[in-house]
Coordinates of N, CA and C in Angstrom, one line a residue:
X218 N -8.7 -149.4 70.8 CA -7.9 -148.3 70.4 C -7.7 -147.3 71.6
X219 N -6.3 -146.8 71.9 CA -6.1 -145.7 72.9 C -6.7 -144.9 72.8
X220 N -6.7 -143.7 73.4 CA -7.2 -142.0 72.8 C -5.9 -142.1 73.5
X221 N -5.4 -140.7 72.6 CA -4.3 -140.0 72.2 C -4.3 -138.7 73.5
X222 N -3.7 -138.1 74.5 CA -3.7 -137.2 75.1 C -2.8 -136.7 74.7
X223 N -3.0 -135.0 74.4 CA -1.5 -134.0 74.2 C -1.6 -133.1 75.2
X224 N -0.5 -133.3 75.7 CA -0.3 -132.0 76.9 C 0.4 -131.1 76.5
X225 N -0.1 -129.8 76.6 CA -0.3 -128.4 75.8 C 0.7 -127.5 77.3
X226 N 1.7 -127.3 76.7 CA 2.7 -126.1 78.3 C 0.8 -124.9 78.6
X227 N 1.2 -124.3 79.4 CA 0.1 -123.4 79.9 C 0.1 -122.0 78.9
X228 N 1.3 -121.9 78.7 CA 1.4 -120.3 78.0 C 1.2 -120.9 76.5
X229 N 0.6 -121.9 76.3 CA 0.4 -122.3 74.8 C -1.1 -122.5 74.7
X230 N -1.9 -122.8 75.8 CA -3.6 -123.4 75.9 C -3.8 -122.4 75.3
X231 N -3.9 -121.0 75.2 CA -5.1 -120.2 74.2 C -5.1 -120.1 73.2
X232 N -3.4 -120.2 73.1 CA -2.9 -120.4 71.2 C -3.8 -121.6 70.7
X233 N -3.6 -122.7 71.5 CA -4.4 -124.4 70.7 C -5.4 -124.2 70.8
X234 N -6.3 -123.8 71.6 CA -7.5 -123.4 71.8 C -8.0 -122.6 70.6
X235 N -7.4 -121.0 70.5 CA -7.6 -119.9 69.1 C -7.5 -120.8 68.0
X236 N -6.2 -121.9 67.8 CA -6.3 -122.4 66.5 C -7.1 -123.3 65.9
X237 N -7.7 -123.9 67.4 CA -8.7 -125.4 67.0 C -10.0 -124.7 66.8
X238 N -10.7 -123.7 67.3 CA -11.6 -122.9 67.1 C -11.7 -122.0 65.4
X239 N -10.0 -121.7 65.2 CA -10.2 -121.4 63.6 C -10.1 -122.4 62.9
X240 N -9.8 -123.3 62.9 CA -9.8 -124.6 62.5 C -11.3 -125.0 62.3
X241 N -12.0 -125.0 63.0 CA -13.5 -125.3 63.5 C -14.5 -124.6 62.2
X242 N -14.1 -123.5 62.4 CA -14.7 -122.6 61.7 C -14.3 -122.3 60.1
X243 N -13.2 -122.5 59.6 CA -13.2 -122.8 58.4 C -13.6 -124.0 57.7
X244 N -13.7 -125.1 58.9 CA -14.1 -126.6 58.0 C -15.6 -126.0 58.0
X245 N -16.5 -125.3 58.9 CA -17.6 -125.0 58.5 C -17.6 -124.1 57.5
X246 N -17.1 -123.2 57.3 CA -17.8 -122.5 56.3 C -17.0 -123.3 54.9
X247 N -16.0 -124.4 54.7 CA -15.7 -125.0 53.4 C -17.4 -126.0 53.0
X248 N -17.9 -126.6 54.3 CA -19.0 -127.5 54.3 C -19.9 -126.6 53.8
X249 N -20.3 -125.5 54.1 CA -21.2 -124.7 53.6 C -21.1 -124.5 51.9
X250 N -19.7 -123.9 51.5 CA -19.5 -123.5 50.5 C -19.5 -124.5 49.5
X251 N -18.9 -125.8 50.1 CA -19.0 -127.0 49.2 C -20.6 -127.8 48.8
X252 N -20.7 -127.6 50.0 CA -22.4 -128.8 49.8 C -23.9 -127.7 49.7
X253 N -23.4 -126.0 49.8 CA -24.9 -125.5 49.7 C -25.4 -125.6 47.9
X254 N -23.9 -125.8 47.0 CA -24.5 -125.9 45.5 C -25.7 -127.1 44.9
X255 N -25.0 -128.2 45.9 CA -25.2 -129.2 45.8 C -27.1 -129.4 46.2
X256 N -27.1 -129.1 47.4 CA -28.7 -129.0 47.8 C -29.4 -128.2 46.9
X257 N -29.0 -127.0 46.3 CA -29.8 -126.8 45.2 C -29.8 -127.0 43.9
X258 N -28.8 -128.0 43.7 CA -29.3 -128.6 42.5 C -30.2 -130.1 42.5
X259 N -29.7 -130.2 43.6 CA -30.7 -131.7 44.3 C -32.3 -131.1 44.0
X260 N -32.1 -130.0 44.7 CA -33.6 -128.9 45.1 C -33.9 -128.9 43.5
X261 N -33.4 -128.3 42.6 CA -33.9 -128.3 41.1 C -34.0 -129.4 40.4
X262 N -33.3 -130.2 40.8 CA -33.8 -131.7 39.7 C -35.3 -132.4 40.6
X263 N -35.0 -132.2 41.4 CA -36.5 -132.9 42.1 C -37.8 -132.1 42.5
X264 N -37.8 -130.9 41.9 CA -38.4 -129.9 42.1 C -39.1 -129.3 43.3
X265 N -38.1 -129.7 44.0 CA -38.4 -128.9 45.2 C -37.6 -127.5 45.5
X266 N -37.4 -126.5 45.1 CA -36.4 -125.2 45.1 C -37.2 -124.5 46.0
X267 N -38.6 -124.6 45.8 CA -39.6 -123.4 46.8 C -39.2 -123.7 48.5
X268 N -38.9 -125.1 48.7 CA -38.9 -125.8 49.7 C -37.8 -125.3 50.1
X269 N -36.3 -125.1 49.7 CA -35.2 -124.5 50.1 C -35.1 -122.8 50.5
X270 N -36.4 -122.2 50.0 CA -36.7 -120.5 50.3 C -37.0 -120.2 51.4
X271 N -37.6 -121.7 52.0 CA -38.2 -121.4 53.2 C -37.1 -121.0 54.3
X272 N -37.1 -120.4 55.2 CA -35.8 -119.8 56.4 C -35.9 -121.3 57.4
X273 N -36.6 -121.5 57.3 CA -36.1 -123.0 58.7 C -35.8 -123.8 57.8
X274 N -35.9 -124.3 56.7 CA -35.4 -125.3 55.9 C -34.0 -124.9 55.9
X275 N -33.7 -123.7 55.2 CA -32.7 -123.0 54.8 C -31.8 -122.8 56.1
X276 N -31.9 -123.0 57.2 CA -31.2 -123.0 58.1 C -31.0 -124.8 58.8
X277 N -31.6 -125.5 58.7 CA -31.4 -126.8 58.7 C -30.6 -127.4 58.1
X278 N -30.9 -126.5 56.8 CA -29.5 -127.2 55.5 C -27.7 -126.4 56.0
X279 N -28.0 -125.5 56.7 CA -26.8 -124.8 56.7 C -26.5 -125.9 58.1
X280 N -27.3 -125.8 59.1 CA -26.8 -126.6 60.1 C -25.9 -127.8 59.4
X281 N -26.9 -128.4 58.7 CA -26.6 -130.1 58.1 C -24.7 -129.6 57.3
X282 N -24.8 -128.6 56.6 CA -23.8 -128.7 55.9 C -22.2 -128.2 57.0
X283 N -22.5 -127.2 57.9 CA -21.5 -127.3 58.1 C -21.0 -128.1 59.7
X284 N -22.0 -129.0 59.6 CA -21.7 -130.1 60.6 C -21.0 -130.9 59.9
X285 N -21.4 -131.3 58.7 CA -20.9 -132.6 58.0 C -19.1 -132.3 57.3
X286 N -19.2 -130.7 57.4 CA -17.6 -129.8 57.1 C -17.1 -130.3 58.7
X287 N -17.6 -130.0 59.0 CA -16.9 -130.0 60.5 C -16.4 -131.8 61.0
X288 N -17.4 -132.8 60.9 CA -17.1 -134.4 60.6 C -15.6 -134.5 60.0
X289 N -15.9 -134.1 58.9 CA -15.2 -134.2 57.6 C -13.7 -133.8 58.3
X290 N -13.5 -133.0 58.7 CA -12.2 -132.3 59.4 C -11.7 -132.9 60.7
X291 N -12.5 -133.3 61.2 CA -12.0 -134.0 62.4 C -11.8 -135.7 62.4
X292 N -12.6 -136.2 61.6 CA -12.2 -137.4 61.2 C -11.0 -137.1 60.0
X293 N -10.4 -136.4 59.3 CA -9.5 -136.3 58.7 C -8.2 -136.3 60.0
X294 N -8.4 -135.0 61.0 CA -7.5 -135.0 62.0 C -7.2 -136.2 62.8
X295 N -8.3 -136.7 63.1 CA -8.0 -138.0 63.6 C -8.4 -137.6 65.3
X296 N -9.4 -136.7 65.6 CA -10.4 -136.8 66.5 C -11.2 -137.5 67.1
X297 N -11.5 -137.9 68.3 CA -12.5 -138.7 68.9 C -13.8 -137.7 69.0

């Protein structure tokens, strides 16, 4: 498979740049918003909920979720 190169004129790199960074940042916070219900209901049927209170768990799970938003968006785009 090729990779794809776009060449971007110069007075346009911060615009692609600003947009691929907002871009970035919304698939994160949809991955959060989408998959944080989800881990606590996983957390309540298996009774682990105390486990998700913890702040390093709780921040593991946010990593995990808006990494997997962010996958999600770029294999949608069609990213290497």
């Amino acid at each position: 498979m090729t990779e794809m190169t776009v060449v971007v004129p110069r007075r346009w790199a911060g615009w692609a740049r600003t947009r691929h960074l907002a871009a970035m940042v919304v698939a994160m916070l949809a991955g959060m918003v989408l998959l944080g219900p989800l881990w606590r209901v996983g957390a309540d049927v298996l009774g682990g909920a105390a486990v998700l209170a913890r702040p390093d768990v709780g921040a593991l799970v946010m990593a995990t979720n808006m990494a997997a938003g962010m996958a999600a968006w770029m294999w949608h785009r069609g990213y290497g």
